[in-house]
CSV table of C-alpha atoms in Angstrom, one decimal:
chain,number,residue,atom,x,y,z
B,1,MET,CA,-0.2,0.2,0.1
B,2,GLY,CA,2.8,2.6,0.3
B,3,ARG,CA,3.8,5.1,3.0
B,4,GLN,CA,1.3,5.5,5.7
B,5,VAL,CA,2.4,8.6,6.9
B,6,THR,CA,3.0,11.2,4.6
B,7,GLY,CA,3.3,14.6,6.2
B,8,SER,CA,3.4,16.4,9.9
B,9,ILE,CA,0.3,16.9,11.4
B,10,PRO,CA,-0.3,20.0,13.1
B,11,ASP,CA,0.0,19.7,17.2
B,12,THR,CA,0.0,15.9,16.8
B,13,SER,CA,3.5,13.8,17.8
B,14,VAL,CA,3.4,10.3,15.5
B,15,PHE,CA,5.2,7.8,17.6
B,16,ASP,CA,7.6,6.2,15.4
B,17,LEU,CA,10.5,4.4,15.6
B,18,ARG,CA,12.9,7.7,16.1
B,19,LEU,CA,10.7,9.0,18.9
B,20,SER,CA,10.4,5.7,20.7
B,21,LEU,CA,14.2,5.2,20.5
B,22,ARG,CA,14.5,8.8,21.7
B,23,GLY,CA,12.4,7.5,24.8
B,24,LYS,CA,13.7,4.2,25.4
B,25,ARG,CA,14.8,5.1,28.9
B,26,LEU,CA,11.6,7.6,29.8
B,27,ASN,CA,9.3,4.4,28.5
B,28,ARG,CA,11.6,1.6,30.6
B,29,LEU,CA,11.1,3.8,33.8
B,30,CYS,CA,7.6,4.3,33.0
B,31,ALA,CA,6.7,0.4,32.4
B,32,ALA,CA,8.1,-0.4,35.8
B,33,LEU,CA,5.9,1.0,37.5
B,34,CYS,CA,3.3,-1.3,36.7
B,35,SER,CA,4.7,-3.0,39.6
B,36,PRO,CA,3.3,-1.8,42.9
B,37,ALA,CA,6.8,-2.3,44.4
B,38,GLU,CA,8.3,-0.1,41.6
B,39,ARG,CA,5.1,2.4,42.1
B,40,ASP,CA,6.3,2.5,45.7
B,41,ALA,CA,9.7,3.0,45.3
B,42,PHE,CA,9.3,6.0,43.2
B,43,LYS,CA,6.7,7.9,45.5
B,44,ARG,CA,9.9,7.4,48.3
B,45,ASP,CA,12.6,8.3,46.2
B,46,GLU,CA,11.6,10.0,43.0
B,47,GLU,CA,15.9,10.9,42.3
B,48,ALA,CA,17.3,7.5,42.7
B,49,CYS,CA,14.6,5.7,40.5
B,50,MET,CA,15.9,7.8,37.8
B,51,ALA,CA,19.0,7.5,38.5
B,52,ARG,CA,18.6,3.7,38.0
B,53,PHE,CA,16.6,4.0,35.1
B,54,GLN,CA,19.8,6.5,33.9
B,55,LEU,CA,17.7,9.2,32.6
B,56,THR,CA,19.6,12.2,31.2
B,57,ASP,CA,19.3,15.5,33.1
B,58,ALA,CA,17.1,16.9,31.1
B,59,GLU,CA,15.1,13.9,31.2
B,60,LYS,CA,15.2,13.8,34.9
B,61,ALA,CA,14.1,17.8,34.5
B,62,LEU,CA,11.0,17.0,32.8
B,63,ILE,CA,9.8,14.5,35.1
B,64,ARG,CA,10.8,16.8,38.1
B,65,SER,CA,8.4,19.7,36.3
B,66,ARG,CA,5.8,17.5,35.6
B,67,ASP,CA,6.4,18.6,31.9
B,68,PHE,CA,3.7,16.5,30.3
B,69,LYS,CA,3.9,17.9,27.0
B,70,GLY,CA,7.9,18.1,27.3
B,71,LEU,CA,7.8,14.3,28.0
B,72,ILE,CA,5.9,13.4,25.3
B,73,GLU,CA,8.3,15.3,22.4
B,74,ALA,CA,11.2,13.6,24.6
B,75,GLY,CA,9.8,10.1,23.3
B,76,THR,CA,7.4,9.4,26.1
B,77,ASN,CA,4.6,7.1,24.9
B,78,ILE,CA,1.6,8.5,25.5
B,79,TYR,CA,0.5,5.4,27.6
B,80,TYR,CA,3.6,5.2,29.2
B,81,LEU,CA,2.8,8.9,30.2
B,82,LEU,CA,-0.4,8.0,31.9
B,83,LYS,CA,1.7,5.5,34.3
B,84,ILE,CA,3.8,8.6,35.2
B,85,GLY,CA,1.0,10.9,35.9
B,86,SER,CA,-0.6,8.5,38.0
B,87,VAL,CA,2.3,7.6,40.4
B,88,THR,CA,2.6,11.7,40.4
B,89,GLY,CA,-1.2,12.3,41.3
B,90,ASN,CA,-2.0,13.5,37.7
B,91,GLY,CA,-4.8,12.0,35.5
B,92,LEU,CA,-5.1,12.0,32.0
B,93,TYR,CA,-7.4,14.8,31.9
B,94,GLN,CA,-4.8,17.1,34.0
B,95,MET,CA,-2.1,16.1,31.5
B,96,GLY,CA,-4.4,17.5,28.6
B,97,ALA,CA,-5.2,20.7,30.1
B,98,GLN,CA,-1.5,21.1,30.6
B,99,MET,CA,-0.5,19.7,27.2
B,100,ARG,CA,-3.3,22.4,25.8
B,101,GLY,CA,-1.9,25.0,28.0
B,102,GLU,CA,-4.8,25.0,29.8
B,103,THR,CA,-5.9,24.9,33.5
B,104,TYR,CA,-8.1,21.7,34.3
B,105,GLN,CA,-11.3,23.7,34.4
B,106,GLN,CA,-10.9,25.7,31.3
B,107,PHE,CA,-10.5,21.8,30.2
B,108,LEU,CA,-13.6,20.6,31.3
B,109,ALA,CA,-15.3,23.3,30.4
B,110,THR,CA,-14.9,22.4,26.6
B,111,ARG,CA,-16.3,18.8,27.2
B,112,LYS,CA,-19.8,18.2,26.2
B,113,ILE,CA,-20.4,16.0,29.5
B,114,SER,CA,-17.4,16.3,31.8
B,115,ASP,CA,-18.9,14.1,34.7
B,116,ALA,CA,-18.1,11.3,32.4
B,117,ARG,CA,-14.7,10.3,33.8
O,1,MET,CA,-17.5,-27.0,12.4
O,2,GLY,CA,-16.4,-23.5,13.7
O,3,LYS,CA,-18.9,-20.6,13.0
O,4,ILE,CA,-18.4,-16.9,13.0
O,5,VAL,CA,-22.0,-16.2,14.6
O,6,GLY,CA,-20.9,-12.3,14.9
O,7,GLY,CA,-18.7,-9.4,15.0
O,8,ILE,CA,-18.7,-6.0,17.4
O,9,GLY,CA,-17.1,-3.0,16.7
O,10,LEU,CA,-16.6,-0.9,19.6
O,11,SER,CA,-14.4,1.8,21.6
O,12,HIS,CA,-12.3,0.0,25.0
O,13,VAL,CA,-12.5,3.9,26.7
O,14,PRO,CA,-10.0,2.8,30.1
O,15,SER,CA,-12.2,4.9,32.1
O,16,VAL,CA,-15.0,2.6,31.8
O,17,GLY,CA,-13.4,-0.1,34.0
O,18,PRO,CA,-13.4,2.1,37.4
O,19,VAL,CA,-17.3,2.9,36.6
O,20,VAL,CA,-17.9,-1.0,36.3
O,21,ASP,CA,-15.9,-1.9,39.5
O,22,ARG,CA,-17.9,0.8,41.6
O,23,ASN,CA,-20.8,0.3,40.3
O,24,ARG,CA,-21.4,4.0,38.3
O,25,MET,CA,-23.4,2.9,35.2
O,26,HIS,CA,-26.4,4.1,36.5
O,27,GLU,CA,-24.8,7.5,36.7
O,28,PRO,CA,-26.4,10.0,33.7
O,29,ALA,CA,-23.3,11.0,32.1
O,30,TRP,CA,-22.9,6.9,32.1
O,31,LYS,CA,-26.3,5.7,31.4
O,32,PRO,CA,-26.1,6.2,27.6
O,33,LEU,CA,-23.5,4.1,27.1
O,34,PHE,CA,-24.6,1.2,29.0
O,35,ASP,CA,-28.1,1.5,27.8
O,36,ALA,CA,-26.8,1.2,24.2
O,37,TYR,CA,-25.4,-2.5,25.4
O,38,VAL,CA,-28.7,-3.5,26.7
O,39,PRO,CA,-29.9,-4.9,23.1
O,40,VAL,CA,-26.2,-6.0,22.4
O,41,ARG,CA,-26.2,-8.1,25.5
O,42,GLU,CA,-29.5,-9.9,24.6
O,43,TRP,CA,-28.3,-10.6,21.1
O,44,LEU,CA,-25.5,-12.1,22.3
O,45,GLN,CA,-27.8,-14.1,24.3
O,46,ARG,CA,-29.7,-15.4,21.1
O,47,LEU,CA,-26.5,-15.8,19.6
O,48,LYS,CA,-24.7,-18.0,22.6
O,49,PRO,CA,-21.0,-17.5,21.7
O,50,ASP,CA,-18.8,-20.0,23.2
O,51,VAL,CA,-15.7,-17.8,22.4
O,52,ALA,CA,-14.9,-14.6,21.9
O,53,ILE,CA,-11.7,-13.3,19.7
O,54,VAL,CA,-11.0,-9.8,21.2
O,55,VAL,CA,-9.0,-7.9,18.8
O,56,TYR,CA,-7.1,-5.0,20.7
O,57,ASN,CA,-3.9,-3.7,21.7
O,58,ASP,CA,-1.9,-3.5,24.7
O,59,HIS,CA,-1.2,-0.3,26.8
O,60,ALA,CA,1.9,-1.1,27.6
O,61,ALA,CA,1.1,-3.3,30.6
O,62,ASP,CA,2.6,-6.6,29.2
O,63,PHE,CA,3.7,-5.9,25.9
O,64,SER,CA,7.1,-3.8,25.6
O,65,PHE,CA,8.9,-1.7,22.9
O,66,ASP,CA,11.9,-3.7,23.3
O,67,LYS,CA,10.2,-6.4,21.2
O,68,TYR,CA,7.2,-5.0,19.9
O,69,PRO,CA,5.1,-7.6,17.9
O,70,THR,CA,3.0,-6.5,14.9
O,71,PHE,CA,0.3,-9.2,15.5
O,72,ALA,CA,0.4,-11.4,18.3
O,73,LEU,CA,-1.9,-14.7,19.4
O,74,GLY,CA,-2.7,-15.7,22.9
O,75,VAL,CA,-1.7,-19.9,23.2
O,76,ALA,CA,-2.9,-20.5,26.7
O,77,GLU,CA,-5.4,-21.9,29.1
O,78,ARG,CA,-6.1,-18.5,30.7
O,79,TYR,CA,-5.4,-15.2,30.5
O,80,PRO,CA,-4.7,-12.8,34.2
O,81,ILE,CA,-5.6,-9.5,34.4
O,82,GLY,CA,-2.6,-6.8,34.5
O,83,ASP,CA,-1.5,-4.1,36.0
O,84,GLU,CA,-1.6,-1.0,34.1
O,85,GLY,CA,0.4,1.2,36.5
O,86,PHE,CA,-2.9,1.7,38.2
O,87,GLY,CA,-3.6,-1.2,40.4
O,88,THR,CA,-4.9,-5.1,39.3
O,89,ARG,CA,-9.0,-4.5,38.8
O,90,PRO,CA,-11.2,-6.9,40.8
O,91,LEU,CA,-12.1,-9.3,38.1
O,92,PRO,CA,-12.1,-12.8,37.4
O,93,GLU,CA,-9.1,-14.1,35.1
O,94,VAL,CA,-9.8,-14.6,31.6
O,95,LYS,CA,-10.3,-18.6,30.5
O,96,GLY,CA,-8.9,-19.1,27.0
O,97,ASP,CA,-9.7,-22.0,24.5
O,98,LEU,CA,-6.1,-23.4,23.7
O,99,ASP,CA,-7.2,-25.8,21.5
O,100,LEU,CA,-8.8,-23.2,19.3
O,101,SER,CA,-5.7,-20.9,19.5
O,102,ILE,CA,-3.7,-23.9,18.5
O,103,HIS,CA,-5.8,-24.2,15.7
O,104,LEU,CA,-5.5,-20.5,14.8
O,105,SER,CA,-2.1,-20.5,14.7
O,106,GLU,CA,-1.5,-23.0,12.6
O,107,SER,CA,-4.4,-22.4,10.2
O,108,LEU,CA,-3.2,-18.8,10.0
O,109,ILE,CA,0.5,-19.4,9.8
O,110,TYR,CA,0.3,-22.4,7.2
O,111,GLU,CA,-2.8,-21.7,4.7
O,112,HIS,CA,-2.8,-17.8,5.6
O,113,GLU,CA,0.6,-16.9,5.7
O,114,PHE,CA,-0.1,-14.7,8.7
O,115,ASP,CA,3.3,-15.0,10.8
O,116,LEU,CA,1.7,-14.0,14.0
O,117,THR,CA,3.7,-14.1,17.6
O,118,LEU,CA,2.4,-16.6,19.4
O,119,CYS,CA,2.0,-15.8,23.3
O,120,GLN,CA,1.9,-18.1,25.9
O,121,GLU,CA,1.1,-15.8,28.9
O,122,ILE,CA,-0.4,-12.5,28.3
O,123,ALA,CA,-1.9,-10.5,31.1
O,124,VAL,CA,-5.1,-8.4,29.5
O,125,GLU,CA,-5.9,-4.9,30.6
O,126,HIS,CA,-8.4,-2.1,29.5
O,127,GLY,CA,-8.2,-2.8,25.9
O,128,PHE,CA,-9.3,-6.0,25.9
O,129,LEU,CA,-10.7,-5.8,29.6
O,130,VAL,CA,-13.4,-2.9,28.9
O,131,PRO,CA,-14.9,-4.4,25.8
O,132,MET,CA,-15.5,-7.7,27.9
O,133,ASN,CA,-17.0,-6.1,30.3
O,134,LEU,CA,-19.9,-4.1,28.3
O,135,CYS,CA,-20.9,-7.3,26.7
O,136,PHE,CA,-20.4,-10.1,28.7
O,137,PRO,CA,-21.0,-8.8,32.4
O,138,HIS,CA,-18.6,-11.3,34.5
O,139,MET,CA,-19.7,-13.3,37.3
O,140,LYS,CA,-18.2,-13.6,40.6
O,141,ASP,CA,-15.1,-15.9,39.7
O,142,ALA,CA,-16.0,-16.4,36.0
O,143,TRP,CA,-16.6,-14.8,32.1
O,144,PRO,CA,-19.9,-16.2,30.6
O,145,VAL,CA,-17.3,-16.9,27.4
O,146,ARG,CA,-14.5,-18.2,26.8
O,147,ALA,CA,-12.0,-15.6,25.0
O,148,ILE,CA,-8.7,-15.3,22.9
O,149,PRO,CA,-6.5,-12.1,23.0
O,150,LEU,CA,-5.6,-10.7,19.3
O,151,GLN,CA,-2.9,-8.2,19.8
O,152,VAL,CA,-1.8,-5.4,17.1
O,153,ASN,CA,0.2,-2.7,17.4
O,154,VAL,CA,-1.7,0.2,16.6
O,155,VAL,CA,1.2,2.3,18.9
O,156,GLN,CA,4.5,2.2,17.4
O,157,HIS,CA,4.8,3.0,13.6
O,158,PRO,CA,5.1,1.6,11.4
O,159,LEU,CA,1.7,0.2,12.2
O,160,PRO,CA,0.1,-2.8,9.9
O,161,THR,CA,-2.0,-1.4,7.1
O,162,ALA,CA,-5.6,-1.1,7.4
O,163,ARG,CA,-5.8,-3.6,4.6
O,164,ARG,CA,-3.3,-5.9,6.1
O,165,CYS,CA,-6.1,-5.9,9.3
O,166,TRP,CA,-8.9,-6.7,6.7
O,167,ARG,CA,-7.2,-9.6,5.1
O,168,LEU,CA,-6.3,-11.0,8.9
O,169,GLY,CA,-10.2,-10.8,9.7
O,170,GLN,CA,-10.8,-12.6,6.3
O,171,ALA,CA,-8.3,-15.3,7.4
O,172,LEU,CA,-9.9,-15.8,10.8
O,173,ARG,CA,-13.2,-16.5,9.1
O,174,ALA,CA,-12.0,-18.9,7.1
O,175,ALA,CA,-9.4,-20.7,10.1
O,176,VAL,CA,-12.6,-21.0,12.5
O,177,GLN,CA,-14.3,-22.4,9.7
O,178,ALA,CA,-12.1,-24.8,9.5
O,179,TYR,CA,-12.3,-25.9,12.9
O,180,PRO,CA,-13.6,-29.5,13.4
O,181,ALA,CA,-15.2,-28.7,16.7
O,182,ASP,CA,-18.7,-27.0,16.9
O,183,VAL,CA,-17.6,-23.9,18.2
O,184,ARG,CA,-19.8,-20.6,17.9
O,185,VAL,CA,-17.4,-17.4,17.8
O,186,VAL,CA,-17.7,-13.8,17.8
O,187,VAL,CA,-14.9,-11.3,16.7
O,188,MET,CA,-14.9,-8.3,18.4
O,189,GLY,CA,-13.0,-5.4,17.1
O,190,THR,CA,-11.6,-2.8,20.0
O,191,GLY,CA,-10.4,0.7,20.2
O,192,GLY,CA,-11.4,3.8,18.7
O,193,MET,CA,-13.1,5.9,17.5
O,194,SER,CA,-11.7,9.5,17.2
O,195,HIS,CA,-9.5,10.5,19.8
O,196,GLN,CA,-5.8,12.3,20.4
O,197,LEU,CA,-4.5,12.0,23.6
O,198,GLN,CA,-1.3,14.0,23.3
O,199,GLY,CA,-0.1,17.3,22.1
O,200,LYS,CA,-2.0,20.6,21.7
O,201,ARG,CA,-4.6,18.7,20.2
O,202,PHE,CA,-5.7,16.7,23.1
O,203,GLY,CA,-9.1,15.9,23.1
O,204,PHE,CA,-9.9,16.5,19.5
O,205,MET,CA,-12.6,14.3,18.1
O,206,ASN,CA,-14.7,14.1,14.9
O,207,GLU,CA,-18.2,12.6,14.9
O,208,LYS,CA,-18.7,12.9,11.3
O,209,PHE,CA,-15.5,10.7,10.4
O,210,ASP,CA,-16.5,8.1,13.0
O,211,GLN,CA,-20.3,8.3,11.6
O,212,TRP,CA,-18.6,8.0,8.0
O,213,PHE,CA,-16.2,5.3,9.3
O,214,MET,CA,-19.3,3.3,10.7
O,215,ASP,CA,-21.4,3.5,7.0
O,216,ARG,CA,-18.5,2.6,5.5
O,217,LEU,CA,-17.7,-0.4,7.5
O,218,GLU,CA,-21.2,-1.5,6.9
O,219,ALA,CA,-21.5,-0.7,3.2
O,220,ALA,CA,-18.0,-1.1,1.5
O,221,PRO,CA,-15.2,-2.3,4.4
O,222,GLU,CA,-13.2,-3.5,1.7
O,223,GLU,CA,-12.8,0.0,0.2
O,224,LEU,CA,-12.7,1.5,3.7
O,225,ALA,CA,-9.7,-1.0,4.0
O,226,THR,CA,-7.3,1.4,1.8
O,227,ILE,CA,-7.8,4.5,3.9
O,228,THR,CA,-4.4,5.2,5.3
O,229,HIS,CA,-3.2,5.7,9.1
O,230,GLN,CA,-2.2,9.4,7.9
O,231,LYS,CA,-5.7,9.8,6.8
O,232,ILE,CA,-7.2,8.4,10.2
O,233,MET,CA,-4.9,10.7,12.5
O,234,GLU,CA,-5.7,13.6,10.6
O,235,GLU,CA,-9.3,13.1,10.4
O,236,ALA,CA,-9.5,11.5,13.7
O,237,GLY,CA,-6.6,11.9,16.0
O,238,ALA,CA,-3.6,10.6,16.7
O,239,GLU,CA,-4.9,7.5,18.7
O,240,ALA,CA,-8.1,7.0,16.3
O,241,VAL,CA,-5.7,4.8,14.4
O,242,GLU,CA,-6.8,2.3,16.6
O,243,LEU,CA,-9.9,1.7,14.3
O,244,ILE,CA,-8.0,-0.3,11.9
O,245,MET,CA,-8.9,-3.0,14.4
O,246,TRP,CA,-12.7,-2.7,13.6
O,247,LEU,CA,-11.4,-4.0,9.9
O,248,THR,CA,-10.4,-7.2,11.1
O,249,MET,CA,-13.2,-7.6,12.9
O,250,ARG,CA,-15.7,-6.6,9.9
O,251,GLY,CA,-13.4,-8.9,7.8
O,252,ALA,CA,-14.2,-11.7,9.8
O,253,ALA,CA,-17.8,-10.8,10.5
O,254,ARG,CA,-19.5,-10.5,6.7
O,255,GLY,CA,-23.4,-10.7,8.1
O,256,LYS,CA,-25.9,-8.0,8.0
O,257,ARG,CA,-25.2,-5.2,10.8
O,258,VAL,CA,-27.7,-5.4,13.7
O,259,ASP,CA,-27.1,-2.5,16.4
O,260,ARG,CA,-25.5,0.9,16.0
O,261,HIS,CA,-25.0,3.7,18.9
O,262,TYR,CA,-22.5,6.7,19.3
O,263,TYR,CA,-21.7,9.0,22.7
O,264,ALA,CA,-18.5,11.1,22.6
O,265,PRO,CA,-19.0,12.9,26.4
O,266,MET,CA,-15.3,13.4,26.9
O,267,THR,CA,-12.8,13.0,24.5
O,268,THR,CA,-13.2,10.1,22.8
O,269,GLY,CA,-15.8,9.0,20.0
O,270,MET,CA,-17.3,5.8,21.8
O,271,GLY,CA,-18.6,3.7,18.9
O,272,LEU,CA,-20.4,0.5,19.1
O,273,VAL,CA,-21.5,-1.2,15.5
O,274,THR,CA,-22.6,-5.2,15.5
O,275,PHE,CA,-23.1,-7.7,12.4
O,276,GLU,CA,-24.7,-10.5,12.9
O,277,GLY,CA,-22.8,-14.0,10.8
């Protein structure tokens, strides 16, 4: 059928192999958070956890500042991002509001039925 | 002989899981979704399927990018409930159908030349479980049907083409029909519809596209299968590309459309369409 992704899409990141390879360390850390023991370890000592997964200084800074838009751009896959969101007390819609540059309340006001969450 | 008795295209929105677990289905925001499944559940009781083949994608619960299969079939007696990073949901483990899985593996690989990754262990998560919750409410310690996971890469590009997913569905139909034992099978194509969960376009939906997709899935699925990932992502959001899995369902379920519903309250177009036979 030929190429499937033929151009950039505004305000959208397409998670391809290059992006996935860039995000390898971040995604590995997030994957570990599927284990309750690793979630506890992260909550207890975030810095030690980031060091153990050999994050770069730039990647560590993105996690420290809860910069979800930056984490996506650094190659964190959205489904991995949800795990670091959860362990830091940020649900999908809070992260989404931040990525849109809105407050949580502003974002909810854009939805048809915002109780469906 | 094996028989495909029905196909269901449906979204697998994760927030449905906790709504079921906390018994919030009757809240006004959720009732329209669950009401739409009342006739579907009645229809399924009439069809009496023995097995559901669930075409879904894992969301980084049990598969990782270190080794990421394009198509992966469960070949196990049972599938445990996975932890996606938010704890394990209080659900009974899923009973598989090992003989059918082995038959499908041999038939798809030898006869139809689909070189699947075969998985003896899969922990299933919302992509699989939310469709099960919606269609087959579980008892205390069991589900009313056996189920087989068929996991598709719709996350890390390059993804399989929509046409490849359609052809996999056709092969699945032939493989089920070649099964020597009497088994009634429902195929579920899950995911979508329009949604985007990242970037400044977070929350993007397109009902017009979603309705068009359901129209074409019913009337001209082979033509719909020529759609590119680019077109789906542009028109319906990056994560809407999951919709290619609905084409696998439709490739397997070739009969007449029965039900159809659409509800888009928050960030995802939650579609539902069923086909009999």
